[in-house]
Coordinates of C-alpha atoms in Angstrom, one line a residue:
M1 CA 13.5 -20.0 55.2
N2 CA 15.9 -18.4 52.7
T3 CA 19.0 -17.3 54.5
N4 CA 20.1 -15.4 51.5
L5 CA 23.9 -15.6 52.0
S6 CA 24.6 -15.2 48.3
G7 CA 27.3 -12.6 47.8
K8 CA 28.6 -12.9 51.4
R9 CA 32.1 -14.1 52.2
A10 CA 32.6 -16.2 55.3
L11 CA 35.7 -17.4 57.1
V12 CA 35.1 -20.4 59.3
T13 CA 38.2 -21.1 61.4
G14 CA 39.1 -24.7 62.2
S15 CA 36.9 -26.0 59.3
T16 CA 38.9 -29.0 58.1
S17 CA 36.8 -31.4 60.2
G18 CA 34.0 -31.7 62.8
L19 CA 31.7 -28.8 63.5
G20 CA 33.8 -26.4 61.4
E21 CA 33.5 -28.5 58.3
A22 CA 29.8 -28.9 58.7
I23 CA 29.4 -25.1 59.2
A24 CA 31.5 -24.4 56.1
K25 CA 29.6 -26.8 53.9
M26 CA 26.2 -25.6 55.0
M27 CA 27.0 -21.9 54.6
A28 CA 28.3 -22.7 51.1
R29 CA 25.1 -24.5 50.2
E30 CA 23.3 -21.4 51.3
G31 CA 25.2 -19.3 48.8
A32 CA 28.2 -17.9 50.7
H33 CA 31.7 -18.0 49.4
V34 CA 33.4 -19.9 52.2
V35 CA 37.1 -19.6 53.3
V36 CA 38.1 -23.0 54.7
H37 CA 40.7 -22.6 57.4
G38 CA 43.1 -25.1 59.0
R39 CA 46.7 -25.9 59.5
D40 CA 46.9 -28.9 57.1
A41 CA 46.8 -28.0 53.4
G42 CA 45.6 -31.4 52.3
R43 CA 42.7 -31.5 54.7
A44 CA 41.7 -27.9 54.0
E45 CA 41.8 -28.4 50.2
A46 CA 39.8 -31.6 50.6
V47 CA 36.9 -29.7 52.3
A48 CA 37.1 -26.8 49.8
T49 CA 37.0 -29.3 46.9
A50 CA 34.0 -31.1 48.4
I51 CA 32.2 -27.7 48.6
R52 CA 33.0 -26.9 44.9
V53 CA 31.9 -30.4 43.8
D54 CA 28.6 -29.7 45.5
G55 CA 28.2 -26.5 43.5
G56 CA 29.5 -24.1 46.1
S57 CA 32.3 -21.6 46.2
A58 CA 35.4 -22.0 48.5
T59 CA 39.0 -21.0 48.9
V60 CA 41.6 -22.0 51.5
A61 CA 43.5 -20.0 54.2
L62 CA 46.2 -21.8 56.2
G63 CA 47.8 -20.9 59.5
D64 CA 48.2 -21.5 63.2
L65 CA 46.1 -18.8 64.9
T66 CA 48.2 -18.9 68.0
S67 CA 50.8 -16.9 65.9
D68 CA 50.4 -13.3 65.1
K69 CA 52.3 -13.8 61.8
A70 CA 50.2 -16.7 60.8
A71 CA 47.0 -14.9 61.8
D72 CA 48.1 -12.0 59.5
A73 CA 48.5 -14.5 56.6
V74 CA 45.1 -16.1 57.3
A75 CA 43.4 -12.6 57.3
R76 CA 45.2 -11.7 54.0
A77 CA 44.1 -15.0 52.4
A78 CA 40.5 -14.7 53.7
G79 CA 40.1 -11.2 52.3
P80 CA 37.2 -8.8 53.3
V81 CA 34.9 -11.3 55.0
D82 CA 31.3 -10.5 55.9
V83 CA 31.0 -13.4 58.4
L84 CA 33.6 -14.5 60.9
V85 CA 32.9 -17.9 62.6
N86 CA 35.4 -18.3 65.4
N87 CA 35.3 -22.1 65.7
A88 CA 39.0 -23.1 66.0
G89 CA 40.0 -24.6 69.3
A90 CA 41.1 -27.8 71.0
Y91 CA 41.0 -29.6 74.3
H92 CA 42.6 -32.6 76.0
H93 CA 41.0 -35.1 78.4
A94 CA 42.8 -34.2 81.7
S95 CA 41.8 -33.5 85.3
W96 CA 42.3 -30.5 87.5
F97 CA 45.6 -31.8 88.9
E98 CA 47.0 -33.2 85.7
T99 CA 46.8 -29.8 83.9
T100 CA 49.8 -27.6 84.3
P101 CA 49.9 -23.7 84.3
A102 CA 51.6 -24.0 80.9
Q103 CA 48.7 -26.0 79.6
W104 CA 46.3 -23.5 80.9
A105 CA 48.2 -20.7 79.1
Q106 CA 48.3 -22.8 75.9
S107 CA 44.5 -23.5 76.1
L108 CA 43.8 -19.8 76.6
D109 CA 45.9 -18.9 73.5
L110 CA 44.4 -21.6 71.4
N111 CA 40.8 -21.2 72.4
V112 CA 40.4 -17.6 73.2
I113 CA 43.2 -15.3 72.0
S114 CA 43.2 -17.0 68.5
G115 CA 39.7 -15.7 68.1
V116 CA 40.6 -12.2 69.3
R117 CA 43.4 -12.1 66.7
M118 CA 40.9 -12.7 63.9
V119 CA 38.4 -10.1 65.4
H120 CA 41.2 -7.5 65.4
R121 CA 42.1 -8.2 61.8
L122 CA 38.7 -8.6 60.2
V123 CA 36.0 -6.9 62.2
P124 CA 37.1 -3.2 61.8
A125 CA 36.5 -3.5 58.0
M126 CA 33.0 -5.0 58.7
R127 CA 32.2 -2.0 60.9
E128 CA 33.4 0.4 58.1
R129 CA 31.1 -1.3 55.6
G130 CA 28.2 -1.2 58.0
W131 CA 27.4 -5.0 58.0
G132 CA 28.9 -8.1 59.5
R133 CA 28.4 -11.1 61.7
V134 CA 30.8 -12.6 64.3
I135 CA 29.7 -16.0 65.5
T136 CA 31.7 -17.7 68.3
I137 CA 31.3 -21.4 68.9
G138 CA 31.1 -21.8 72.7
G139 CA 29.6 -24.7 74.7
G140 CA 27.4 -25.7 77.6
L141 CA 30.5 -26.4 79.6
A142 CA 31.1 -22.7 79.8
I143 CA 28.1 -22.4 82.2
Q144 CA 27.8 -25.9 83.5
P145 CA 31.3 -27.2 84.0
M146 CA 32.5 -30.7 84.9
P147 CA 35.6 -31.8 86.9
M148 CA 37.5 -32.7 83.7
Q149 CA 39.2 -30.3 81.2
P150 CA 39.0 -27.3 83.6
D151 CA 41.3 -25.2 81.3
Y152 CA 39.1 -25.8 78.3
E153 CA 35.9 -25.1 80.2
A154 CA 37.3 -21.8 81.5
A155 CA 38.3 -20.9 78.0
L156 CA 34.8 -21.6 76.8
A157 CA 33.4 -19.3 79.5
A158 CA 35.9 -16.6 78.2
R159 CA 34.6 -17.1 74.6
H160 CA 31.0 -16.5 75.8
N161 CA 32.1 -13.4 77.7
L162 CA 34.2 -11.8 74.9
A163 CA 31.5 -12.4 72.3
V164 CA 28.9 -10.5 74.4
S165 CA 31.5 -7.8 75.2
L166 CA 32.2 -7.5 71.5
A167 CA 28.5 -7.0 70.8
R168 CA 28.4 -4.0 73.1
A169 CA 31.5 -2.6 71.4
L170 CA 29.8 -2.9 68.0
A171 CA 26.5 -1.3 69.1
G172 CA 24.9 0.6 66.2
S173 CA 27.5 -0.5 63.7
G174 CA 25.4 -3.1 61.7
V175 CA 27.8 -5.8 62.9
T176 CA 26.4 -8.4 65.4
S177 CA 28.3 -10.8 67.7
N178 CA 26.7 -13.9 69.1
V179 CA 27.5 -17.3 70.5
V180 CA 26.3 -20.8 69.4
A181 CA 26.7 -23.1 72.4
P182 CA 26.6 -26.8 71.4
G183 CA 25.9 -29.7 73.8
A184 CA 27.5 -33.1 73.2
I185 CA 27.7 -33.4 69.4
L186 CA 28.4 -36.6 67.5
V187 CA 31.5 -35.8 65.5
P188 CA 33.7 -38.8 64.7
A189 CA 36.3 -38.1 67.4
V190 CA 33.7 -37.8 70.1
E191 CA 31.9 -40.9 68.9
Q192 CA 35.0 -43.0 69.0
F193 CA 35.9 -41.7 72.5
L194 CA 32.5 -42.3 73.9
L195 CA 32.2 -45.7 72.2
E196 CA 35.3 -46.8 74.0
I197 CA 33.9 -45.5 77.3
G198 CA 30.6 -47.3 76.7
Q199 CA 32.3 -50.6 75.9
Q200 CA 34.5 -50.3 79.0
R201 CA 31.5 -49.8 81.2
G202 CA 29.6 -52.7 79.6
W203 CA 26.9 -50.6 78.0
G204 CA 27.1 -52.6 74.7
S205 CA 29.3 -53.0 71.7
T206 CA 27.7 -50.7 69.1
W207 CA 26.8 -47.0 69.1
A208 CA 23.1 -47.9 68.9
E209 CA 23.3 -49.8 72.2
I210 CA 25.6 -47.3 74.0
E211 CA 24.0 -44.0 73.1
P212 CA 20.8 -44.3 75.2
R213 CA 22.7 -45.4 78.3
L214 CA 25.4 -42.7 77.7
V215 CA 22.7 -40.0 77.5
R216 CA 21.0 -41.1 80.7
E217 CA 24.2 -41.4 82.7
M218 CA 26.7 -38.9 81.3
V219 CA 25.0 -36.2 79.2
P220 CA 21.3 -36.2 80.1
N221 CA 19.1 -34.0 77.9
D222 CA 15.4 -33.7 77.0
V223 CA 15.8 -35.0 73.5
G224 CA 17.5 -38.3 74.5
R225 CA 20.4 -38.4 72.0
L226 CA 23.6 -36.5 71.1
G227 CA 23.4 -33.7 68.6
H228 CA 24.5 -33.8 65.0
P229 CA 27.0 -31.4 63.3
D230 CA 24.4 -30.1 60.9
E231 CA 22.2 -28.9 63.8
I232 CA 25.0 -26.6 64.9
A233 CA 25.7 -25.5 61.4
A234 CA 22.0 -24.6 60.9
A235 CA 22.1 -22.3 64.0
V236 CA 25.3 -20.6 62.8
T237 CA 23.9 -20.1 59.3
F238 CA 20.7 -18.6 60.7
L239 CA 22.7 -16.1 62.9
A240 CA 24.7 -15.2 59.8
S241 CA 21.6 -14.3 57.8
E242 CA 19.5 -11.2 57.6
H243 CA 16.8 -13.0 59.6
A244 CA 19.0 -12.6 62.7
A245 CA 19.7 -8.8 62.3
Y246 CA 18.0 -8.1 65.6
I247 CA 20.0 -10.7 67.6
S248 CA 23.2 -9.5 69.2
G249 CA 25.0 -10.4 72.4
A250 CA 23.0 -13.6 72.6
V251 CA 24.0 -17.2 73.5
L252 CA 22.0 -19.7 71.4
R253 CA 22.1 -23.1 73.1
V254 CA 21.8 -26.0 70.8
D255 CA 22.1 -28.8 73.3
G256 CA 18.8 -30.7 73.5
G257 CA 18.1 -29.2 76.9
T258 CA 21.3 -30.3 78.6
I259 CA 21.6 -27.0 80.4
R260 CA 19.0 -26.7 83.1
S261 CA 18.5 -23.0 83.2
V262 CA 16.1 -20.3 82.1
A263 CA 18.8 -17.7 81.5

């Protein structure tokens, strides 16, 4: 399937590592000019350089999206984008009674309001041009939460909600808004964290030994493994393409069947 992103300009927030990096690289391979975003100039330029070496086109936009001033700078550096991928966000491993109200507020700003800032700055121009894509990275924890990370899980639920609300606001404009909701994805930070848990629980010493037990006991799904970053990137790239013009206000789960729901 030809996604035909040639001539499109895409900003992927939080694209210096993990899912964001995979999304930026795949969209560049499909012909888009990608704006790599992060807070660290060296890491952002490294991703942009890798894209160029691979034959793609990329520039860099730097800034902390929890700041209005920095969000303005990112929007200026990004220019008139056709595709906004709201991926930037972060979480910490903490329980209900370890998280403070201040941490809840910080999580909301980092994971939700940061994306709203970019929507306000970039989507009106998409609407004027009559074409655009807004793709929000959500997660299964938005609808099937666990006891840990309650602030982050609530923020994910807000991301899902705002993306669907935005789709309604953009009705008839040629701009769509959708969510890609990953399950447990094997990015390096997650692999290291789960490897340590598996070793502590006596499941083995290598990832090959630990993964099957981990999937059975912690993140059960129908496929029997964790997802890979390129599988999320492929879903995002599809939603950015013309093939997805009739999809808006949707949540596309890419989780191996982790969420046990027909809705």
